[in-house]
Coordinates of C-alpha atoms in Angstrom, one line a residue:
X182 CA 13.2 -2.1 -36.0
X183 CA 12.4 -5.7 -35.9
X184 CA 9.4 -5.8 -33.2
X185 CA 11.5 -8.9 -30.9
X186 CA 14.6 -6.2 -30.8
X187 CA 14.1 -5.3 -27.4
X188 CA 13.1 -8.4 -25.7
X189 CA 16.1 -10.6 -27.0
X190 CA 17.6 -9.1 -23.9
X191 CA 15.6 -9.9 -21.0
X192 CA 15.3 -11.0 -17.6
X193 CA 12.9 -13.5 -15.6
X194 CA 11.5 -12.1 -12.2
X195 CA 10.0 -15.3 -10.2
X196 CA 7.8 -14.6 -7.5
X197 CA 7.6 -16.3 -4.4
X198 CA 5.0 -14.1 -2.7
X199 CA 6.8 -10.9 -2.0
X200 CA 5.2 -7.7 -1.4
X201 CA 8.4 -6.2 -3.3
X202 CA 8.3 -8.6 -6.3
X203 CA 6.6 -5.5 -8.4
X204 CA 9.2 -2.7 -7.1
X205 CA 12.3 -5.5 -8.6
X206 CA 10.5 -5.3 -11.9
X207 CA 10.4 -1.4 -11.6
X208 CA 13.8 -1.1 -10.8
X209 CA 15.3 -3.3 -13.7
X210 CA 12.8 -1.0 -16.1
X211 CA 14.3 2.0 -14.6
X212 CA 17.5 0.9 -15.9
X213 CA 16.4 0.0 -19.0
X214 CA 16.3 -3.4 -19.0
X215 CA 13.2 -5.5 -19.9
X216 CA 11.7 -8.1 -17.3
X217 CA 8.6 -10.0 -16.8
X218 CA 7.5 -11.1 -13.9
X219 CA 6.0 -15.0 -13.0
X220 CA 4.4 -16.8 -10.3
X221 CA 7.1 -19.4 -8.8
X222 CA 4.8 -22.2 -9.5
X223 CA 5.5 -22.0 -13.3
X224 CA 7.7 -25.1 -15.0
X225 CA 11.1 -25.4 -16.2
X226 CA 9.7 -26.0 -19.6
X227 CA 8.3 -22.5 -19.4
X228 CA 11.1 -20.9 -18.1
X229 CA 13.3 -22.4 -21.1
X230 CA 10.8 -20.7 -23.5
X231 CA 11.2 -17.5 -21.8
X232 CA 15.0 -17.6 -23.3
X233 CA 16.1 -15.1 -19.9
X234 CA 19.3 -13.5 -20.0
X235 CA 19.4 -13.7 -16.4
X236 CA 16.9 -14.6 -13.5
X237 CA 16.4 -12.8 -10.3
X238 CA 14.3 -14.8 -7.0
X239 CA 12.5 -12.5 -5.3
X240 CA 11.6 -12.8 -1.3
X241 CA 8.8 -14.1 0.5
X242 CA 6.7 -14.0 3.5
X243 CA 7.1 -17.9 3.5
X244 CA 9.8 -19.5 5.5
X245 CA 12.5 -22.3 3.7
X246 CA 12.1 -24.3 6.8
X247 CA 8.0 -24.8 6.1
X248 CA 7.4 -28.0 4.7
X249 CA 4.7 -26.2 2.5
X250 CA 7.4 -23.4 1.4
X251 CA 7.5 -22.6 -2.3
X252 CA 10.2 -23.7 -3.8
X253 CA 12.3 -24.3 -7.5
X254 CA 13.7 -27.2 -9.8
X255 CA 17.2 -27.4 -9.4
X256 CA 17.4 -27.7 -13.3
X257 CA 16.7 -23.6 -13.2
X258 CA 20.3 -23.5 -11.9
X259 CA 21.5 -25.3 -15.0
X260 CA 20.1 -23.1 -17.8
X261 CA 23.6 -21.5 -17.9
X262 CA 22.4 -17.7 -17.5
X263 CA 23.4 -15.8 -14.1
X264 CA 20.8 -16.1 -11.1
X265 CA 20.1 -13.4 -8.5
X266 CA 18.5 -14.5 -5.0
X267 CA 17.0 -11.8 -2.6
X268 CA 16.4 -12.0 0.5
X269 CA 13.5 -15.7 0.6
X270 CA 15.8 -16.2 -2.9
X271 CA 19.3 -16.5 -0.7
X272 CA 17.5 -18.7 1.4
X273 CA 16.3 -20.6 -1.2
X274 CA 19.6 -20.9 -2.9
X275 CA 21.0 -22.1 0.0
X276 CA 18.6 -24.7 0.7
X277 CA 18.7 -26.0 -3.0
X278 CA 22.5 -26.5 -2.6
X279 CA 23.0 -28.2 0.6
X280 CA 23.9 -25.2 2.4
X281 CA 22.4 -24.7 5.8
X282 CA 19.3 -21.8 6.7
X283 CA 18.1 -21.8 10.3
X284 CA 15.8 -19.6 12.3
X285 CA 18.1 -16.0 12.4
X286 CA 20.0 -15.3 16.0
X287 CA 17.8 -11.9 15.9
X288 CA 15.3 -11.4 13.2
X289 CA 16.0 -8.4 11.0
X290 CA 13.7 -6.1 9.9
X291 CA 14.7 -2.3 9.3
X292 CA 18.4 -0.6 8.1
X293 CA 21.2 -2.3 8.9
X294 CA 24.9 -1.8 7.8
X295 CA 26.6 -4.0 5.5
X296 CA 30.4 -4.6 5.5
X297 CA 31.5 -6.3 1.9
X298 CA 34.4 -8.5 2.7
X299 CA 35.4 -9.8 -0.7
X300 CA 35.8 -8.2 -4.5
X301 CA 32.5 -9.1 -6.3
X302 CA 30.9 -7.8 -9.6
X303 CA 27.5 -7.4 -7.3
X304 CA 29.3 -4.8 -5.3
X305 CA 31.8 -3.6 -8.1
X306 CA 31.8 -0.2 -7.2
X307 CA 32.1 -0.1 -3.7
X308 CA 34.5 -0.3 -0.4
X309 CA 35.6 -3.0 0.8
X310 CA 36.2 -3.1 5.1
X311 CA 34.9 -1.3 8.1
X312 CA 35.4 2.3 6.3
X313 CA 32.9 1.6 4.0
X314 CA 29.6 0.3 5.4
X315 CA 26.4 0.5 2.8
X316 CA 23.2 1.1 4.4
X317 CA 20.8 -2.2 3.5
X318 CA 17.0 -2.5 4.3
X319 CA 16.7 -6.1 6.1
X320 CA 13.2 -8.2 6.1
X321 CA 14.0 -11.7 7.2
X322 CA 14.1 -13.7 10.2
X323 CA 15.3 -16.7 9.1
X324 CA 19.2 -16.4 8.1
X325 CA 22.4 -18.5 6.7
X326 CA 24.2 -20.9 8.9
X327 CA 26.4 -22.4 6.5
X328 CA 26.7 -21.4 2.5
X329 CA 26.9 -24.5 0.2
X330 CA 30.0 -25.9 -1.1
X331 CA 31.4 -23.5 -3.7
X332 CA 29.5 -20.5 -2.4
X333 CA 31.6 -17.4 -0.8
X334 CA 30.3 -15.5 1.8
X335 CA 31.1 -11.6 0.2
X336 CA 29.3 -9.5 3.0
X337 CA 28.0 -9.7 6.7
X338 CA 25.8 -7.6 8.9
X339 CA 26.0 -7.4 13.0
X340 CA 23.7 -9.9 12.8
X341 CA 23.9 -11.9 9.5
X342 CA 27.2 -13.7 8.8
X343 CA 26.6 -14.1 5.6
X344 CA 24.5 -11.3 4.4
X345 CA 25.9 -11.6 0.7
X346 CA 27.3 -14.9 -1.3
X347 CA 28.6 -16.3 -4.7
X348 CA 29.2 -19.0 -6.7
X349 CA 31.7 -17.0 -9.4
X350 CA 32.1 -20.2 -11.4
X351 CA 27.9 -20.7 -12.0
X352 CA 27.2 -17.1 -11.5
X353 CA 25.1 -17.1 -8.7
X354 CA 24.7 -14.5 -6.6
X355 CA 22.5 -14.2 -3.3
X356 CA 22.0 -10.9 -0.8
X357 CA 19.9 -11.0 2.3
X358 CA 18.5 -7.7 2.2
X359 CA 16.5 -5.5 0.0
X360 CA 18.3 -4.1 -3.1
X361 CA 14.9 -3.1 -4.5
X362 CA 13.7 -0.5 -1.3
X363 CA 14.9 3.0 -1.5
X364 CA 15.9 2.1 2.2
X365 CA 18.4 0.7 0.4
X366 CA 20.1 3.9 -1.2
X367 CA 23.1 2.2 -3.4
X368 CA 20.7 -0.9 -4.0
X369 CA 20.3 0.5 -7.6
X370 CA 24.1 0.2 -8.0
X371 CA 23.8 -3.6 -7.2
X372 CA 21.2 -4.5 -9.7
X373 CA 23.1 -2.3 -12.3
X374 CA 25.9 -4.2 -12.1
X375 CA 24.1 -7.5 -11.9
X376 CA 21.9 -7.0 -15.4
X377 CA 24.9 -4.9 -17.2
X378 CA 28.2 -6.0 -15.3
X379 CA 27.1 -10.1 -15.2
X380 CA 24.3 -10.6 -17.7
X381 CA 26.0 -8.7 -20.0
X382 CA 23.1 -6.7 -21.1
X383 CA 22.4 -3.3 -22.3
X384 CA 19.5 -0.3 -21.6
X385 CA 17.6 -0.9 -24.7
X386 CA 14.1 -0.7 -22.9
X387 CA 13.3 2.8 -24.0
X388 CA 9.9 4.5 -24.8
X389 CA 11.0 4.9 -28.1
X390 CA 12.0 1.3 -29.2
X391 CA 8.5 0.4 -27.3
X392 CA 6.7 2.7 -29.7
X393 CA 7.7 1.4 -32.6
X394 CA 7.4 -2.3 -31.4
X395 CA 3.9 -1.3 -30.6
X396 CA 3.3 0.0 -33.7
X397 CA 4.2 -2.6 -35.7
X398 CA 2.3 -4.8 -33.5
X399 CA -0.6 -3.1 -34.1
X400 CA -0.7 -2.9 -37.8
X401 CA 0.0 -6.5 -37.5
X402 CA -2.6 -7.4 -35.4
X403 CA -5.8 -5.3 -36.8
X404 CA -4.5 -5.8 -40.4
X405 CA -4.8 -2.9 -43.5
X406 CA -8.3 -2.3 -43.0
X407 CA -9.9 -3.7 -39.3
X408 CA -11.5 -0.7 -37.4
X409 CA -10.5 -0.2 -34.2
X410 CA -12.6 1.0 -31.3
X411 CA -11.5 2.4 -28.1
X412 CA -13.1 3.7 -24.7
X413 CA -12.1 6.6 -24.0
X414 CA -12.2 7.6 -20.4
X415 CA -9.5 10.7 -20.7
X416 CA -6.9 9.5 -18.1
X417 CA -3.5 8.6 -19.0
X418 CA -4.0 5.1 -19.9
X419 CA -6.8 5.2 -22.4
X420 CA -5.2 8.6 -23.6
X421 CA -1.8 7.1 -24.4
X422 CA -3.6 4.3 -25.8
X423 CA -5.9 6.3 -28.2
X424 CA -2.6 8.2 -29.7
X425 CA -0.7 4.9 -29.7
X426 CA -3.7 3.4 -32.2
X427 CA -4.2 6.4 -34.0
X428 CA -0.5 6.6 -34.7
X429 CA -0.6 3.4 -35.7
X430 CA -3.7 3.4 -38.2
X431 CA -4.9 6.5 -38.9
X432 CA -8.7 7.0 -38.9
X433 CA -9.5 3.3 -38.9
X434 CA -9.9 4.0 -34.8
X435 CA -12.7 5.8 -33.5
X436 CA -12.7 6.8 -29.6
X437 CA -16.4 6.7 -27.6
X438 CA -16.3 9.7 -24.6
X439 CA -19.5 8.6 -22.5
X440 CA -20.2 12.0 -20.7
X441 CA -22.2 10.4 -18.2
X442 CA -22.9 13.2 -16.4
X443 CA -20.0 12.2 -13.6
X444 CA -17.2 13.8 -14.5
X445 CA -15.6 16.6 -12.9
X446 CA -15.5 20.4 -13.6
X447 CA -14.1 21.1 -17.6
X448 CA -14.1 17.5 -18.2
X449 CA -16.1 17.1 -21.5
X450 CA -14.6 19.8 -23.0
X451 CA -11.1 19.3 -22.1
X452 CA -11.0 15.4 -23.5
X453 CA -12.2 17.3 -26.9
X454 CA -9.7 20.0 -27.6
X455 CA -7.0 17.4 -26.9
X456 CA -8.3 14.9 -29.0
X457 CA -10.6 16.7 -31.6
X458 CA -8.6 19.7 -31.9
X459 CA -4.6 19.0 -30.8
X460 CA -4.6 15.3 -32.2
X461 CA -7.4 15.3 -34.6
X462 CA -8.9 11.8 -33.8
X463 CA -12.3 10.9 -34.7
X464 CA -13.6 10.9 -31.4
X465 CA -17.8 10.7 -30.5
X466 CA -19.2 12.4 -27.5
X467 CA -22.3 10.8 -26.0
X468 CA -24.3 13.1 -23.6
X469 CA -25.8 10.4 -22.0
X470 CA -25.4 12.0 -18.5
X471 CA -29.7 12.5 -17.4
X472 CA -29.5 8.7 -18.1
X473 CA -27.2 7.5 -15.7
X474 CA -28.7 9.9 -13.2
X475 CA -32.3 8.4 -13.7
X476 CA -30.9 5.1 -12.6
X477 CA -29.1 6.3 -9.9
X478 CA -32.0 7.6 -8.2
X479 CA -32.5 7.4 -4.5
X480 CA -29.9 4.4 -4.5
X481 CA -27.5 5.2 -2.2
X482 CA -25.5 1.6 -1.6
X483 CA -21.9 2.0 -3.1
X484 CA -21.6 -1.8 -4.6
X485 CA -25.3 -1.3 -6.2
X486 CA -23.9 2.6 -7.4
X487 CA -20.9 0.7 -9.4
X488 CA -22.9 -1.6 -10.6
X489 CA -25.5 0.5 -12.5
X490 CA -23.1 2.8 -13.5
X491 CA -20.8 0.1 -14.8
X492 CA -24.2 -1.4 -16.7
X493 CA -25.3 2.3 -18.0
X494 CA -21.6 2.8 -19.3
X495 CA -21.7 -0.7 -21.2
X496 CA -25.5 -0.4 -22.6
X497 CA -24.7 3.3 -24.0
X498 CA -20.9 2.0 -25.5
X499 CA -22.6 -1.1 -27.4
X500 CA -25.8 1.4 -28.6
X501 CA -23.1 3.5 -30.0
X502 CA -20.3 0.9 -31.8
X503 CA -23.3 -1.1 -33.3
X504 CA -24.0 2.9 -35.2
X505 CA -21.1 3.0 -35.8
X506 CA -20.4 0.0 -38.3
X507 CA -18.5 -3.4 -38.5
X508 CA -15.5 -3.0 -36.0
X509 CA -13.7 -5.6 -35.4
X510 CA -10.9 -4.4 -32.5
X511 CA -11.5 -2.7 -29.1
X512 CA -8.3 -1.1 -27.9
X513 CA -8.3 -0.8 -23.9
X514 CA -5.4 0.3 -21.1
X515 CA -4.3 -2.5 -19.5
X516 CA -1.3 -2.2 -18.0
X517 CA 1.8 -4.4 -16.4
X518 CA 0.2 -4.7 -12.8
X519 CA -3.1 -5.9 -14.3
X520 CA -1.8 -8.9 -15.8
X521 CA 0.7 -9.4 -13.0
X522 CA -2.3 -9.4 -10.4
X523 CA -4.0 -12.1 -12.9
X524 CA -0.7 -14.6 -12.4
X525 CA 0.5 -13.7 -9.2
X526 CA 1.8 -16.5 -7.1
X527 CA -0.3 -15.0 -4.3
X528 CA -3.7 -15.5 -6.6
X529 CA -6.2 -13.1 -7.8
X530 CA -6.9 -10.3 -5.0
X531 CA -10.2 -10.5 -3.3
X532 CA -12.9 -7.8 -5.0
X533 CA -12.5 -5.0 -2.6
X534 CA -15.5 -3.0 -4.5
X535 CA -16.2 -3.6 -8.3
X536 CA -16.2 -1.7 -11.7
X537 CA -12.7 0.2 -10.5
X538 CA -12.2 1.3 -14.1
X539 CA -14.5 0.5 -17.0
X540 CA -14.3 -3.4 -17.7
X541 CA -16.7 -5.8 -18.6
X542 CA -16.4 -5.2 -22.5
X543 CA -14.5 -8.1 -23.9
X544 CA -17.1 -10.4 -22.5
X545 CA -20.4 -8.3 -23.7
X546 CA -18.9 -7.4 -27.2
X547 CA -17.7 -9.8 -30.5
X548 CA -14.4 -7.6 -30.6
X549 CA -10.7 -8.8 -30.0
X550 CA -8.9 -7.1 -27.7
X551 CA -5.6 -4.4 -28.7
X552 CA -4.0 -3.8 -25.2
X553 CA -0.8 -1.8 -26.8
X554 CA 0.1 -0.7 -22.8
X555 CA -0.1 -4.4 -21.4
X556 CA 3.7 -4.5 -21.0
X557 CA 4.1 -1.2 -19.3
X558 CA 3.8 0.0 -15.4
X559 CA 2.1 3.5 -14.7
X560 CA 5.5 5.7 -14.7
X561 CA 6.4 4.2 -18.2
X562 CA 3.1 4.8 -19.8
X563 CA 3.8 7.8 -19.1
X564 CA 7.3 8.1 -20.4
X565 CA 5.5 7.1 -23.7
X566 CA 2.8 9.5 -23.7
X567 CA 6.2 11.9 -23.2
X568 CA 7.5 10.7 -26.2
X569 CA 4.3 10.7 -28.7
X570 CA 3.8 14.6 -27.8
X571 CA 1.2 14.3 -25.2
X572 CA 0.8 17.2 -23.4
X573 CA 1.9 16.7 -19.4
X574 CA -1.6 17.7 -18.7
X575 CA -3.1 14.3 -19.5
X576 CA -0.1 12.6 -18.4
X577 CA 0.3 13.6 -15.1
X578 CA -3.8 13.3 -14.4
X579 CA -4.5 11.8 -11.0
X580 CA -6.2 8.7 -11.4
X581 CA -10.0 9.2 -11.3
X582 CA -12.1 6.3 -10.8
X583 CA -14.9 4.4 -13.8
X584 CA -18.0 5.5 -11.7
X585 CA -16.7 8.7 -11.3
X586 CA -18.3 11.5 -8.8
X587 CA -20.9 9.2 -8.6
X588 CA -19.1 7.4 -5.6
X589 CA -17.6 10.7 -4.3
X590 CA -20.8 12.0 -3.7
X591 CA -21.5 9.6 -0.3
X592 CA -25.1 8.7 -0.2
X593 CA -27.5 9.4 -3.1
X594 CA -26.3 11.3 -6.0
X595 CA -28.4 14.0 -7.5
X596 CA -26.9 17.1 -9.9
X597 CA -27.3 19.3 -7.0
X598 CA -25.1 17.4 -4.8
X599 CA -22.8 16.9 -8.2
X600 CA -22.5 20.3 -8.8
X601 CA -21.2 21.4 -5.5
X602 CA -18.7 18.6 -5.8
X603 CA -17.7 19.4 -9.0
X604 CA -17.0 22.7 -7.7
X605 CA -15.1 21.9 -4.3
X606 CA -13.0 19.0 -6.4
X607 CA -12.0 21.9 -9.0
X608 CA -10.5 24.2 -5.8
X609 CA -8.8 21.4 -4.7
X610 CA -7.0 21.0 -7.8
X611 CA -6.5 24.4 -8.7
X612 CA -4.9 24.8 -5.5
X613 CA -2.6 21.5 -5.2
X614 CA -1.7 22.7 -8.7
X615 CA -0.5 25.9 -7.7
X616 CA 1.4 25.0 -4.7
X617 CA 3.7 22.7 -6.6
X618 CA 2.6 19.3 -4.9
X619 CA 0.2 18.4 -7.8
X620 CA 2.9 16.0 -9.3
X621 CA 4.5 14.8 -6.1
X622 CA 1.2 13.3 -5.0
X623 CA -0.6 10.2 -6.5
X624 CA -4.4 11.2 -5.7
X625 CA -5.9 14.0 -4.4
X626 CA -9.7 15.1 -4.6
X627 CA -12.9 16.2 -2.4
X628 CA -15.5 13.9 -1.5
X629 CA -19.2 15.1 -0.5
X630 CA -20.5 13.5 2.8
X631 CA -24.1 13.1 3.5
X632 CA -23.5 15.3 6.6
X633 CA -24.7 18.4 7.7
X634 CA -23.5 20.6 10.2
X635 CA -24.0 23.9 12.2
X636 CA -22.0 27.3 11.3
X637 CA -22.4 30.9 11.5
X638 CA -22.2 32.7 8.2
X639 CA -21.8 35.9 9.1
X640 CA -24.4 36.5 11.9
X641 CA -26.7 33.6 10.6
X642 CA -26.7 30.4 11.4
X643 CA -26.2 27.9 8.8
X644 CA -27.0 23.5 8.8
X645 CA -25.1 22.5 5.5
X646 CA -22.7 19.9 4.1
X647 CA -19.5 18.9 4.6
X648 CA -17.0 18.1 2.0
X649 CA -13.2 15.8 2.7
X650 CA -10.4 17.0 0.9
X651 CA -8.3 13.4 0.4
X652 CA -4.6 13.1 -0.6
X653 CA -2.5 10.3 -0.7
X654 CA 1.2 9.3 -2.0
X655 CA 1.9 5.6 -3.5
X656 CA 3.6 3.8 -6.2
X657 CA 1.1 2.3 -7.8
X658 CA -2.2 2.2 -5.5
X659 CA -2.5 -1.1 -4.2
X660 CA -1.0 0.4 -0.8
X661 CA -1.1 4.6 0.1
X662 CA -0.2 6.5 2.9
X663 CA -2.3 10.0 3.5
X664 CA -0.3 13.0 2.0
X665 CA 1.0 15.5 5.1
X666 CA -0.1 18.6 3.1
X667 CA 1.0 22.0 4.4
X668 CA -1.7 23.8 7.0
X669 CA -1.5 27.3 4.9
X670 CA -2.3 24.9 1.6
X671 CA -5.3 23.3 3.9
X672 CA -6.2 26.5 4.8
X673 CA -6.4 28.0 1.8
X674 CA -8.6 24.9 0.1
X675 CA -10.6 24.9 3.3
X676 CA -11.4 29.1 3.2
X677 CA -11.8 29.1 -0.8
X678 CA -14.5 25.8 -0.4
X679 CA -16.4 27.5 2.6
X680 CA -16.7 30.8 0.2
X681 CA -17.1 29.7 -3.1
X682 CA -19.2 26.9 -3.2
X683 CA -22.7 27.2 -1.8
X684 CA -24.3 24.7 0.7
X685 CA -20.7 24.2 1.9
X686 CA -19.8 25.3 5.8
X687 CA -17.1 22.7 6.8
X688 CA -13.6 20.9 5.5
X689 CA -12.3 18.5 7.1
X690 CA -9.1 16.1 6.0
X691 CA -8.9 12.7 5.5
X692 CA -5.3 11.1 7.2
X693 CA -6.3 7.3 6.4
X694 CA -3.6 5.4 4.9
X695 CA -4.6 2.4 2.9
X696 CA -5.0 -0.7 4.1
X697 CA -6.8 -0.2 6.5
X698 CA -8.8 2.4 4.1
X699 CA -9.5 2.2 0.4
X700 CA -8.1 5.2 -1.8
X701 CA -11.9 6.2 -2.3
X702 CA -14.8 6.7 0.8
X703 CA -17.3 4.1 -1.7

């Protein structure tokens, strides 16, 4: 397969500021459909190059009647491919063709019922009339006074005449609400028919057809004999990445496991049966863990924690590629929502806490980057770990951060306060695991406080730690909310941490959503 195959058909997401714009890109993926994603601000020149095969506006927080409001060249209207405005995008639309947008007779934010009023290919599919209301997830509070000449109003809410409109003959298409939300349960059906019923295009986004486009890219791009090295943490992303590579060149990759002596409970050994053993790529182990934990002595500040650990893990990764030989590649996970966070119309996001994952390399190392997973989002790296015979263990790993249990240990970390974390953490699992809920949530671990309270172990009295069982749901981890895990399932972590794990005489449960709280306590 040609390695441009299956982005010939393609569509342009432009972002106006939207905290949705992501969730539009993840729901034209879902149907197969490949889309990129850029910052409103970009030129018509660029959007040419793009060659779209249809363009969809997302919403905004901004307001079309702001002087300041983002906005687009008229010429994007021209490019002869069909255009899709939600919600800020209507607005927008409207605005751009003389139409009229005022301040809405009663802002809308929530469900509302939407009544389609004229046959359209958006809604191709549905009723038409009062029997057939579709529930719609409103965010606006500015609305449509007047559509521009040419443009049919196709739907209304109670409170939005015009909650849906068209211009057939330029193929333009606007809806106030929310397609994207689940809250909007048929909104899948809408941008179905707008990629496949008016762009004309076809689900060729597949794991497969990205496999062997990443393939090929990769042979390209290291050549018949560069070496390629790769950091491998064990998550999903690095994992899918190391297979990718190795199925891609063979030996010529060699993956670096820096057992920094912060992992959790199997760890080490687990990352070399899969990869040794079940894959059989050259893969180094460096038991570099005493190291790390001499430098982390008595320092108990969280930013200063990241830092050296994100320092030990680059010193120990550069010690071992220059023993290794000439290499002239480093292969790395970045994914979709890295490089849109780089572009985003909105900027770069404030550092909440650094060293998240292991970075830092490409500036500290001669070595040009492979990043085979840069197109993908989370659910479809997996979907191609699915597909190379990864085994769901890997796959469906909860993320676990670069420093490790070195910021779930609150406080100073020594290996006695590791090892009852290590051993509290592994209970948790084990016990999400069984109860079915491992794969429903996003995150879920135990983090040791520097706390110590009073208990009564049998007729003793006890002054020992506490450990927080955290568990969240999200998409993708820029937002969570806590995860409402059954009471017997607390219970049960809670009893089997009290007795199992020495130094341990009290649980308690984190229900913090994020914002206001990070995912992790450091």
């Amino acid at each position: 397969m040609a390695k441009t195959d299956i982005h010939e058909e393609k569509v342009l997401i432009l972002d106006f500021g939207s905290q949705y714009t992501q969730l539009i890109a993840r729901r034209v993926r879902e149907l197969k459909v490949y889309c990129e994603i850029l910052p409103c601000t970009v030129s018509i020149g660029q959007i040419k190059a793009f060659r779209p095969c249809g363009i969809i506006l997302s919403g905004s927080p901004a307001s079309v009647l702001d002087e300041k409001s983002p906005g687009v060249p008229r010429e994007l209207f021209e490019l002869g491919v069909p255009v899709l405005g939600i919600c800020y995008g209507m607005q927008l639309i409207t605005r751009v063709f003389g139409g009229s947008v005022g301040p809405a007779r009663k802002r809308e934010y929530g469900p509302s019922m939407l009544q389609i009023d004229e046959n359209d290919d958006l809604f191709s599919g549905f009723g038409k009339g009062d029997g057939d209301l579709v529930k719609v997830w409103m965010s606006h509070g500015d609305g449509i006074d007047a559509p521009p000449r040419g443009f049919i109003p196709v739907a209304h809410t109670e409170n939005s005449s015009v909650a849906a409109m068209r211009d057939g003959s330029r193929r333009i298409f606007a809806v106030q609400f929310h397609p994207e939300v689940v809250h909007t349960p048929r909104g899948i059906e809408m941008l179905e028919n707008f990629l496949y019923r008016i762009c004309g295009l076809s689900p060729v986004w597949t794991a497969r057809s990205y496999i062997d486009m990443a393939i090929e890219r990769i042979r390209d791009t290291v050549g018949e004999d560069g070496r390629v090295l790769c950091a491998l943490s064990g998550g999903v992303d690095s994992s899918v990445v190391a297979v990718l590579v190795h199925r891609a060149i063979g030996d010529r990759l060699t993956c670096v496991f820096v057992d920094n002596g912060l992992l959790r409970k199997g760890e080490v050994q687990r990352v070399q049966t899969v990869f040794r053993d079940y894959f059989h790529i050259p893969l180094v182990v460096l038991d570099v863990g005493r190291h790390f934990l001499e430098k982390l002595k008595n320092v108990s500040d969280p930013e200063r924690k990241r830092v050296i650990i994100g320092n030990e893990f680059i010193r120990h990764f550069e010690i071992e590629a220059k023993k290794l030989g000439k290499m002239e590649f480093l292969a790395q996970g970045t994914l979709y929502p890295d490089v849109i966070e780089s572009v985003s119309f909105k900027g770069p996001s404030s550092t909440i806490k650094s060293h998240h994952n292991v970075g830092g390399l490409p500036e500290k190392m001669d070595l040009t980057l492979v990043e085979p997973l840069r197109e993908l989002f989370k659910d479809e790296v997996r979907e191609v770990g699915r597909e190379l015979g990864m085994p769901e263990e890997i796959l469906m790993r909860h993320p676990f951060p670069g420093p490790g249990l070195g910021i779930r240990v609150l406080g100073c970390v020594d290996e006695e306060s590791l090892e009852t974390l290590r051993q509290a953490d592994a209970i948790v699992r084990e016990e999400i695991r069984a109860s079915g809920l491992h794969d429903v949530i996003w995150q879920a671990f135990a983090v040791l406080l520097p706390v110590r309270t009073v208990g009564v172990m049998g007729d003793e009295r006890t002054y020992e730690n506490v450990v927080a069982v955290r568990a969240v749901a999200s998409l993708d981890g820029m937002t969570a909310d806590w995860y409402p895990l059954p009471y017997d399932l607390l219970g049960r972590i809670s009893n089997r941490i009290i007795n199992e794990v020495r130094g341990v005489n009290r649980v308690v449960y984190d229900v913090s959503s994020k914002p206001p709280a990070t995912i992790e306590w450091e």
